[in-house]
Short mmCIF file of C-alpha atoms in Angstrom, two decimals:
data_model
loop_
_atom_site.label_atom_id
_atom_site.label_comp_id
_atom_site.label_asym_id
_atom_site.label_seq_id
_atom_site.Cartn_x
_atom_site.Cartn_y
_atom_site.Cartn_z
CA MET M 1020 112.63 -215.58 27.46
CA SER M 1021 112.85 -216.96 30.39
CA ARG M 1022 110.92 -219.55 31.65
CA THR M 1023 109.39 -216.59 34.48
CA ARG M 1024 108.40 -214.77 31.69
CA LEU M 1025 107.59 -217.92 29.34
CA THR M 1026 104.83 -219.22 32.14
CA LEU M 1027 103.39 -215.37 32.63
CA ALA M 1028 103.13 -214.84 28.79
CA LEU M 1029 101.80 -218.60 28.11
CA ILE M 1030 98.73 -217.71 31.21
CA LEU M 1031 98.05 -214.94 28.66
CA ALA M 1032 97.37 -216.33 26.26
CA LEU M 1033 95.88 -219.40 27.27
CA THR M 1034 93.26 -216.75 28.98
CA ALA M 1035 93.19 -214.54 26.03
CA HIS M 1036 90.42 -214.53 23.67
CA ALA M 1037 90.49 -215.88 20.64
CA ALA M 1038 92.31 -213.03 18.37
CA ALA M 1039 90.78 -211.25 15.25
CA CYS M 1040 91.90 -210.60 12.34
CA ASP M 1041 89.40 -207.55 12.16
CA GLY M 1042 91.69 -205.78 9.45
CA ASP M 1043 93.54 -206.12 5.66
CA VAL M 1044 95.99 -208.94 5.47
CA GLY M 1045 98.41 -205.94 4.47
CA PRO M 1046 99.53 -204.11 1.27
CA GLY M 1047 101.50 -206.35 -1.54
CA PHE M 1048 100.35 -209.65 0.04
CA ASP M 1049 99.93 -212.19 -2.75
CA ALA M 1050 100.91 -215.47 -1.32
CA PHE M 1051 104.41 -215.96 -3.75
CA VAL M 1052 107.75 -215.88 -2.32
CA ASP M 1053 109.62 -214.30 -4.39
CA ALA M 1054 113.26 -213.04 -3.80
CA SER M 1055 111.76 -210.09 -2.24
CA CYS M 1056 111.01 -212.07 0.67
CA VAL M 1057 113.48 -211.28 3.21
CA VAL M 1058 112.28 -211.27 6.88
CA ALA M 1059 110.95 -214.28 8.88
CA ALA M 1060 108.38 -213.74 11.71
CA ILE M 1061 107.66 -215.95 14.35
CA ASN M 1062 103.73 -216.13 15.09
CA THR M 1063 103.24 -218.39 18.38
CA ASP M 1064 100.45 -218.15 21.48
CA TYR M 1065 103.42 -220.09 23.28
CA VAL M 1066 101.57 -223.72 22.94
CA SER M 1067 101.63 -223.77 18.56
CA THR M 1068 103.76 -221.60 15.78
CA SER M 1069 103.19 -220.50 12.37
CA VAL M 1070 106.08 -219.10 10.25
CA SER M 1071 105.09 -216.16 7.68
CA LEU M 1072 107.53 -214.47 4.76
CA LEU M 1073 107.92 -210.61 4.94
CA ARG M 1074 109.23 -208.01 2.69
CA ALA M 1075 111.38 -205.59 3.84
CA ASP M 1076 109.21 -203.62 3.96
CA GLY M 1077 106.92 -205.21 6.16
CA SER M 1078 103.98 -206.35 3.52
CA LEU M 1079 103.42 -209.72 3.61
CA CYS M 1080 105.29 -212.80 0.89
CA ALA M 1081 103.47 -215.67 2.56
CA PRO M 1082 101.30 -216.45 5.54
CA ALA M 1083 102.09 -219.82 7.56
CA VAL M 1084 104.55 -221.26 5.97
CA ILE M 1085 105.25 -224.74 7.88
CA THR M 1086 103.76 -224.46 11.50
CA SER M 1087 102.97 -227.03 14.10
CA GLY M 1088 100.63 -229.04 12.23
CA SER M 1089 102.58 -229.01 9.50
CA ARG M 1090 104.36 -232.23 8.49
CA PRO M 1091 106.11 -231.72 5.01
CA PRO M 1092 108.72 -234.55 4.70
CA GLY M 1093 111.56 -234.37 6.70
CA VAL M 1094 109.96 -233.38 9.64
CA THR M 1095 110.23 -235.50 12.65
CA THR M 1096 110.00 -233.00 15.28
CA ALA M 1097 107.07 -231.34 14.63
CA LEU M 1098 107.28 -227.07 15.82
CA SER M 1099 106.47 -226.26 19.78
CA GLY M 1100 105.24 -223.52 20.74
CA ASP M 1101 109.05 -222.03 22.04
CA VAL M 1102 110.15 -221.00 18.28
CA VAL M 1103 112.83 -217.75 17.41
CA LEU M 1104 114.83 -216.93 14.93
CA PRO M 1105 118.76 -216.63 15.10
CA THR M 1106 120.38 -213.21 15.31
CA GLU M 1107 122.25 -213.62 12.05
CA PRO M 1108 121.36 -215.23 9.03
CA SER M 1109 122.56 -218.68 7.42
CA PRO M 1110 124.82 -217.79 4.44
CA ASP M 1111 123.04 -220.07 2.07
CA GLY M 1112 119.84 -218.75 2.37
CA LEU M 1113 117.84 -220.93 4.38
CA LEU M 1114 115.34 -220.32 7.12
CA VAL M 1115 116.47 -220.90 10.34
CA LEU M 1116 113.50 -221.49 12.98
CA ILE M 1117 115.79 -222.90 16.71
CA ASP M 1118 112.85 -224.81 18.66
CA ARG M 1119 114.20 -224.20 22.38
CA TYR M 1120 112.64 -225.87 24.98
CA PRO M 1121 112.28 -229.03 25.20
CA ALA M 1122 112.66 -229.47 21.76
CA ALA M 1123 116.10 -228.89 21.03
CA VAL M 1124 115.93 -229.39 17.60
CA LEU M 1125 116.84 -226.79 14.89
CA THR M 1126 114.90 -226.60 11.67
CA LEU M 1127 115.97 -225.81 8.33
CA VAL M 1128 113.91 -224.25 5.81
CA THR M 1129 113.89 -223.74 1.94
CA PRO M 1130 112.11 -220.58 2.39
CA GLU M 1131 110.88 -220.86 -1.78
CA SER M 1132 108.99 -224.13 -1.03
CA GLY M 1133 108.15 -224.18 3.04
CA GLU M 1134 110.76 -228.09 2.34
CA VAL M 1135 112.32 -228.71 5.63
CA VAL M 1136 116.30 -229.99 4.65
CA ARG M 1137 116.89 -231.24 7.75
CA GLN M 1138 116.40 -231.27 10.96
CA LEU M 1139 119.37 -231.04 13.30
CA GLY M 1140 119.68 -232.20 17.24
CA VAL M 1141 120.78 -230.58 19.95
CA GLY M 1142 120.31 -231.45 22.84
CA THR M 1143 122.47 -234.82 23.38
CA GLY M 1144 120.38 -236.44 25.94
CA TYR M 1145 118.20 -233.63 27.87
CA PRO M 1146 116.50 -230.38 26.87
CA SER M 1147 118.97 -228.32 26.31
CA ASN M 1148 116.97 -224.86 25.64
CA PRO M 1149 118.87 -223.68 22.54
CA HIS M 1150 119.00 -220.09 21.81
CA ASP M 1151 120.73 -218.90 19.04
CA VAL M 1152 122.51 -219.77 15.71
CA LEU M 1153 125.66 -218.15 14.15
CA PHE M 1154 127.20 -220.21 11.06
CA VAL M 1155 130.74 -219.43 12.13
CA ALA M 1156 132.61 -221.23 8.83
CA PRO M 1157 131.00 -223.67 5.67
CA ASP M 1158 131.33 -226.39 8.04
CA ARG M 1159 130.57 -225.14 11.85
CA ALA M 1160 128.05 -223.33 13.02
CA TRP M 1161 127.49 -222.42 16.94
CA VAL M 1162 124.38 -223.11 18.84
CA THR M 1163 124.54 -220.88 22.37
CA ARG M 1164 122.53 -223.91 25.20
CA TYR M 1165 121.14 -222.06 27.80
CA ASP M 1166 120.68 -224.29 30.22
CA ARG M 1167 123.33 -227.13 31.26
CA ASN M 1168 122.31 -230.96 31.92
CA PRO M 1169 121.55 -231.94 35.82
CA THR M 1170 123.14 -235.72 35.63
CA PRO M 1171 125.73 -235.30 32.62
CA THR M 1172 127.39 -238.47 31.91
CA ALA M 1173 130.91 -238.58 33.36
CA THR M 1174 133.13 -238.96 29.72
CA PRO M 1175 134.09 -235.57 28.54
CA ASP M 1176 133.95 -236.16 24.31
CA ASP M 1177 129.78 -237.35 24.09
CA LEU M 1178 128.81 -233.25 24.59
CA ASP M 1179 126.35 -233.46 27.30
CA ASP M 1180 126.98 -230.81 29.91
CA GLY M 1181 125.11 -227.93 28.37
CA GLY M 1182 125.90 -224.66 29.46
CA ASP M 1183 128.01 -224.06 26.22
CA VAL M 1184 128.43 -222.87 22.62
CA LEU M 1185 127.48 -226.21 20.63
CA VAL M 1186 129.59 -226.39 17.89
CA ILE M 1187 128.36 -228.64 14.89
CA ASP M 1188 128.75 -229.17 10.94
CA PRO M 1189 124.84 -227.65 10.24
CA ALA M 1190 125.40 -229.72 6.68
CA THR M 1191 125.77 -233.17 8.67
CA GLY M 1192 123.96 -232.16 11.57
CA ALA M 1193 127.58 -234.13 12.86
CA LEU M 1194 128.53 -232.87 16.40
CA VAL M 1195 132.22 -231.36 16.42
CA GLU M 1196 132.99 -229.85 19.91
CA ARG M 1197 131.66 -228.09 22.46
CA ILE M 1198 132.76 -224.28 24.08
CA ASP M 1199 132.32 -224.44 27.98
CA LEU M 1200 130.82 -221.01 29.23
CA ALA M 1201 131.03 -222.09 32.99
CA PRO M 1202 134.28 -220.90 33.84
CA TRP M 1203 133.18 -217.22 33.30
CA ALA M 1204 129.63 -217.23 35.19
CA SER M 1205 129.55 -216.18 38.44
CA PRO M 1206 129.89 -218.44 41.51
CA GLY M 1207 126.91 -220.67 42.41
CA MET M 1208 125.01 -219.01 38.80
CA GLU M 1209 124.22 -220.98 35.92
CA PRO M 1210 126.24 -219.23 32.49
CA ARG M 1211 123.15 -218.97 30.28
CA PRO M 1212 124.72 -218.30 27.36
CA ASP M 1213 121.90 -216.54 25.14
CA ARG M 1214 122.95 -214.12 21.77
CA LEU M 1215 125.66 -214.97 19.22
CA GLY M 1216 126.94 -211.77 17.30
CA TRP M 1217 129.27 -210.41 15.35
CA ALA M 1218 132.06 -208.46 16.92
CA GLY M 1219 135.63 -207.81 14.20
CA ASP M 1220 136.53 -210.94 13.55
CA LYS M 1221 135.83 -212.01 17.14
CA VAL M 1222 132.22 -213.94 17.77
CA TRP M 1223 130.73 -212.24 21.43
CA VAL M 1224 128.60 -214.40 23.07
CA THR M 1225 125.57 -213.00 26.05
CA LEU M 1226 125.11 -214.76 29.28
CA GLY M 1227 122.33 -214.45 31.26
CA ASN M 1228 124.68 -215.45 34.85
CA LEU M 1229 121.21 -216.98 36.58
CA ALA M 1230 120.63 -219.40 39.53
CA PRO M 1231 119.50 -222.43 38.95
CA ARG M 1232 115.86 -221.18 39.86
CA PHE M 1233 116.41 -217.90 37.99
CA ASN M 1234 115.96 -216.14 41.45
CA ASP M 1235 119.30 -214.33 41.72
CA GLY M 1236 121.41 -213.43 39.56
CA GLY M 1237 125.01 -212.13 39.14
CA PRO M 1238 126.23 -209.16 36.73
CA GLY M 1239 125.77 -209.07 33.07
CA VAL M 1240 128.69 -211.06 31.65
CA VAL M 1241 129.43 -210.74 27.19
CA VAL M 1242 132.88 -212.59 25.93
CA ALA M 1243 134.21 -212.46 23.00
CA LEU M 1244 135.73 -216.16 21.73
CA ASP M 1245 138.15 -216.45 18.45
CA PRO M 1246 135.93 -218.43 15.47
CA ALA M 1247 138.45 -220.55 14.64
CA THR M 1248 139.25 -222.40 17.69
CA GLY M 1249 136.93 -221.09 20.47
CA ALA M 1250 139.28 -219.51 22.23
CA PHE M 1251 138.25 -217.06 24.84
CA ALA M 1252 140.04 -213.48 23.61
CA GLY M 1253 138.26 -211.22 26.17
CA ARG M 1254 134.68 -210.92 28.74
CA THR M 1255 133.14 -207.77 30.46
CA GLU M 1256 131.47 -207.08 33.66
CA LEU M 1257 128.49 -205.25 33.14
CA ALA M 1258 128.46 -204.53 37.19
CA GLY M 1259 124.73 -203.86 39.00
CA LEU M 1260 122.66 -204.71 36.32
CA ALA M 1261 121.63 -208.69 35.96
CA SER M 1262 119.56 -211.11 33.45
CA CYS M 1263 121.80 -209.07 30.44
CA GLY M 1264 122.10 -212.44 27.67
CA GLY M 1265 118.94 -211.88 25.89
CA THR M 1266 120.10 -208.52 23.69
CA LEU M 1267 123.52 -208.16 21.67
CA ALA M 1268 122.14 -206.21 19.11
CA VAL M 1269 125.39 -204.94 16.56
CA PRO M 1270 124.02 -201.51 15.12
CA PRO M 1271 125.88 -201.10 10.96
CA GLY M 1272 129.19 -200.07 10.70
CA GLY M 1273 129.88 -202.39 13.66
CA GLY M 1274 132.73 -201.28 16.27
CA GLY M 1275 130.70 -202.74 19.35
CA ALA M 1276 127.44 -203.80 20.29
CA TRP M 1277 123.73 -202.82 22.74
CA VAL M 1278 122.44 -204.70 25.64
CA SER M 1279 119.62 -204.87 27.80
CA CYS M 1280 119.87 -205.90 31.38
CA THR M 1281 115.78 -206.95 32.54
CA GLY M 1282 116.71 -206.92 36.00
CA VAL M 1283 115.65 -210.46 37.88
CA PHE M 1284 112.14 -210.74 38.08
CA GLN M 1285 111.65 -212.71 40.93
CA ARG M 1286 113.61 -210.45 43.48
CA GLY M 1287 110.99 -208.18 43.57
CA ASP M 1288 110.50 -204.60 42.12
CA THR M 1289 112.34 -202.79 43.33
CA PRO M 1290 115.55 -204.72 43.44
CA GLN M 1291 115.02 -205.39 39.66
CA LEU M 1292 114.47 -202.12 38.61
CA GLU M 1293 117.99 -201.39 40.34
CA ALA M 1294 119.89 -203.78 38.53
CA SER M 1295 117.59 -203.17 34.73
CA GLY M 1296 119.83 -201.30 32.00
CA VAL M 1297 120.70 -200.20 28.72
CA VAL M 1298 124.34 -200.89 27.73
CA TRP M 1299 126.28 -199.56 25.06
CA VAL M 1300 129.41 -202.41 24.72
CA ALA M 1301 132.31 -201.15 22.79
CA ARG M 1302 135.07 -203.09 21.06
CA ASP M 1303 138.47 -202.84 21.87
CA ALA M 1304 141.82 -202.90 19.40
CA ASP M 1305 141.88 -206.62 20.11
CA GLY M 1306 138.20 -207.28 19.62
CA ALA M 1307 137.29 -207.92 23.40
CA PRO M 1308 134.40 -206.32 24.94
CA VAL M 1309 134.16 -203.10 27.41
CA GLU M 1310 131.36 -201.01 28.92
CA GLY M 1311 131.24 -197.94 27.04
CA PHE M 1312 128.19 -196.10 28.16
CA ARG M 1313 124.76 -196.84 30.49
CA VAL M 1314 120.99 -195.66 31.58
CA GLN M 1315 119.88 -197.39 34.39
CA ALA M 1316 115.98 -197.53 33.95
CA GLY M 1317 115.26 -196.27 37.02
CA ASP M 1318 116.90 -192.86 35.68
CA VAL M 1319 114.20 -192.15 33.40
CA GLY M 1320 110.71 -191.05 33.06
CA PRO M 1321 108.67 -194.69 33.38
CA GLY M 1322 110.50 -196.06 36.40
CA ARG M 1323 109.93 -199.69 34.80
CA PRO M 1324 112.75 -202.08 33.63
CA PHE M 1325 113.81 -202.25 30.12
CA GLY M 1326 112.87 -205.34 28.40
CA HIS M 1327 115.08 -207.84 25.82
CA PRO M 1328 113.59 -206.31 22.81
CA LEU M 1329 116.39 -203.15 21.18
CA LEU M 1330 116.89 -202.62 17.90
CA ALA M 1331 120.88 -200.94 17.13
CA LEU M 1332 119.61 -197.86 14.67
CA THR M 1333 123.21 -196.62 15.27
CA SER M 1334 126.62 -197.02 17.55
CA ASP M 1335 124.64 -193.77 19.62
CA ARG M 1336 121.39 -194.11 19.02
CA ALA M 1337 119.24 -197.53 19.89
CA VAL M 1338 114.76 -198.26 20.87
CA VAL M 1339 114.41 -200.18 22.69
CA VAL M 1340 110.77 -201.93 25.19
CA VAL M 1341 110.00 -200.37 28.70
CA LEU M 1342 107.81 -203.04 30.18
CA GLY M 1343 104.66 -203.20 31.38
CA THR M 1344 103.30 -203.96 34.43
CA LEU M 1345 99.74 -206.66 35.03
CA ASP M 1346 98.62 -203.87 36.59
CA GLY M 1347 97.49 -201.83 33.91
CA GLU M 1348 100.54 -200.21 33.15
CA PRO M 1349 101.53 -200.76 28.74
CA ASP M 1350 104.43 -201.89 27.18
CA ALA M 1351 105.51 -198.65 25.32
CA LEU M 1352 109.02 -198.04 22.91
CA TRP M 1353 111.79 -195.36 24.20
CA LEU M 1354 114.83 -193.82 22.56
CA VAL M 1355 118.06 -193.70 23.91
CA ASP M 1356 120.57 -191.31 22.74
CA ARG M 1357 123.93 -191.74 24.14
CA GLY M 1358 125.51 -188.93 21.82
CA ALA M 1359 123.02 -186.62 23.48
CA GLY M 1360 122.77 -188.29 27.05
CA THR M 1361 118.80 -188.53 26.57
CA VAL M 1362 116.60 -191.56 26.83
CA THR M 1363 112.58 -190.30 26.14
CA PRO M 1364 109.31 -191.84 24.84
CA LEU M 1365 108.05 -192.13 20.80
CA GLY M 1366 104.93 -193.11 21.98
CA VAL M 1367 104.41 -195.95 21.29
CA GLU M 1368 102.06 -198.36 23.53
CA THR M 1369 100.45 -201.98 23.77
CA ASP M 1370 99.47 -204.37 26.17
CA ALA M 1371 101.71 -205.63 28.74
CA TYR M 1372 104.39 -208.31 27.68
CA SER M 1373 102.98 -207.73 24.02
CA LEU M 1374 105.14 -205.69 22.57
CA GLY M 1375 108.63 -207.79 20.93
CA ALA M 1376 110.99 -207.92 18.45
CA LEU M 1377 112.50 -205.16 16.66
CA LEU M 1378 113.45 -205.14 13.33
CA ARG M 1379 114.70 -202.77 10.58
CA ALA M 1380 112.88 -202.01 7.81
CA ASP M 1381 114.03 -200.64 3.49
CA ALA M 1382 114.35 -196.43 4.22
CA GLY M 1383 114.77 -196.01 7.71
CA GLY M 1384 111.89 -197.53 8.52
CA LEU M 1385 110.96 -199.92 11.92
CA LEU M 1386 108.95 -203.26 12.12
CA VAL M 1387 107.96 -203.80 15.65
CA ALA M 1388 106.06 -207.29 16.49
CA ASP M 1389 102.76 -206.61 18.61
CA ALA M 1390 101.77 -208.88 20.12
CA ASN M 1391 98.36 -207.87 21.46
CA ARG M 1392 95.77 -210.59 22.63
CA GLN M 1393 93.00 -208.74 20.87
CA HIS M 1394 94.81 -207.26 17.55
CA PRO M 1395 98.05 -209.13 17.19
CA LYS M 1396 99.58 -207.31 14.11
CA LEU M 1397 103.21 -206.12 12.92
CA ARG M 1398 103.17 -202.50 13.32
CA ARG M 1399 105.57 -200.31 10.68
CA PHE M 1400 106.72 -196.82 11.40
CA THR M 1401 109.04 -194.46 9.35
CA LEU M 1402 111.53 -193.03 12.32
CA ALA M 1403 112.59 -189.47 11.11
CA ASP M 1404 114.15 -186.68 13.96
CA GLY M 1405 113.61 -189.10 17.08
CA SER M 1406 110.05 -189.31 15.79
CA LEU M 1407 107.82 -192.08 14.85
CA THR M 1408 105.45 -192.49 12.50
CA GLU M 1409 102.47 -195.03 12.12
CA ALA M 1410 102.30 -196.66 8.42
CA ALA M 1411 99.32 -199.58 7.95
CA ALA M 1412 100.15 -202.40 10.48
CA VAL M 1413 100.49 -206.23 8.70
CA ILE M 1414 98.19 -209.16 9.81
CA THR M 1415 101.46 -211.42 9.52
CA ASP M 1416 98.92 -214.75 10.67
CA PRO M 1417 95.32 -214.61 8.25
CA VAL M 1418 95.13 -218.17 8.08
CA ILE M 1419 95.79 -219.21 12.16
CA GLY M 1420 95.59 -215.68 14.16
CA LEU M 1421 98.75 -216.60 15.93
CA GLU M 1422 100.81 -212.99 17.46
CA PRO M 1423 103.91 -212.17 16.50
CA ARG M 1424 106.65 -212.16 18.64
CA SER M 1425 110.21 -212.75 16.43
CA LEU M 1426 111.56 -211.08 13.77
CA ALA M 1427 114.73 -211.31 10.82
CA ARG M 1428 116.22 -210.99 8.17
CA PHE M 1429 116.92 -214.86 6.77
CA ARG M 1430 118.76 -212.53 3.82
#
C-alpha cells in the first residue's frame, strides 16, 4: 500500500467506531493449531496488528497467535500496524511476517506454538519498507525494499542504498548482496520494487516506478531476474498504466502473472482512471515478461480504478477489486475473463477502501478480507459459472476486533 493510501486508511480507522464482533467466530473454531491450519490472516487498524490462523476453508484455527502487544522470547521489535504476508510461503513452514514501515523487520514464527524463531532487520540504517520475501534457495531469501535511502553512504558494500532486492541468509540474518533496480525505473522515478513471484525458472519483480513524493508515476514495470545470480533476464513496460507494483498473481499452472494497476491517486480522478488497468503478463520462451492482454478501468462499468487486490483463478480469469470512493461508492469485486473478453460484476460490495486480500480456498472457494469498519470479517464464497454464492462469514479476530486485510497460505 502506498503511504497516501495507508494514511487514508489510518484516518478512516481512527475515526471509526469500535468494531462489533456480533457473530459467531466461525465454524470449526477450536483454538488448536495443527496441520490443518494453513492460512494466516493479518488483522490491523494500521495502529496495531494481530495474526490469526485459518484452515483452507477459512474457518478459524487460532485467533491472535501473535499481536502488537506480544512479548514472547525472541521479540526485540514488537509488531507495528503495518504488517503484511509474503506472496509465497517459506519452505520450512514458518510463518513470515513483514513489518514494513518504519520497522523494516521480518519476524519468523513457529505457527504451532507462536514462538518467534528470529527477527531479521532489513533496514541497514534507514526505514527500507520491505514489501515481499521470496525464498529462492535454502540459504537465500530475496526481500524487496520499496524505499530508497535518502542519505546512503559512499561505500557500496554496506548495502544501504535500497530501492532494490536485498539478498539475505534467512537462517542467520546475514546480508549477502543487493540487486539494484534503479536502472529499470523511468527517469525521475524511484523503482519502488514490490511483489516477487516465480515465472518458470525466473523470478519476476514488479516495480511501482513512482515519483519520490508519489505524485507522479512512469509506466508499470515487470522485471525478470535469474534466481541463481540475480542477473537481469528481461523487462516489460505496461505503457499508459501506472502504480502497478502491488500485484503479481501467478495462477495455478503458471505461464505468466496477472498485474493490477491503480493509477496515481495524486494525479486526480480522470488521469488516475486513465492509467488504471488489469494486465495478463505472459512468459516468453526465455522466461521474460511480455504483455499479453489488458483491460482499462475506464472501459468497464463502474468507471472507477482497479485496486491492487487480485486473485488469479487461471491464466484466463481473475477476480479483482474495483475501488470505491469517499463519496459513497462501494468497493466491489469484478471478474476479468480474457478468453471471453469480458469484465463483469460479481455482486459483492462493501465500504470504500475495505476489500483487502483475496485468496483461493478449498474446493474452488474464494476468501475475501472485508475490513468494513462496523463489521470486519472474512467473507467466504463458492465460485461457479461466473457467479458467487456466499457462505457464513468468519470473525478472524474475536479477541481484539481488528479488521482482516492480508491473507496468505504459509504452508
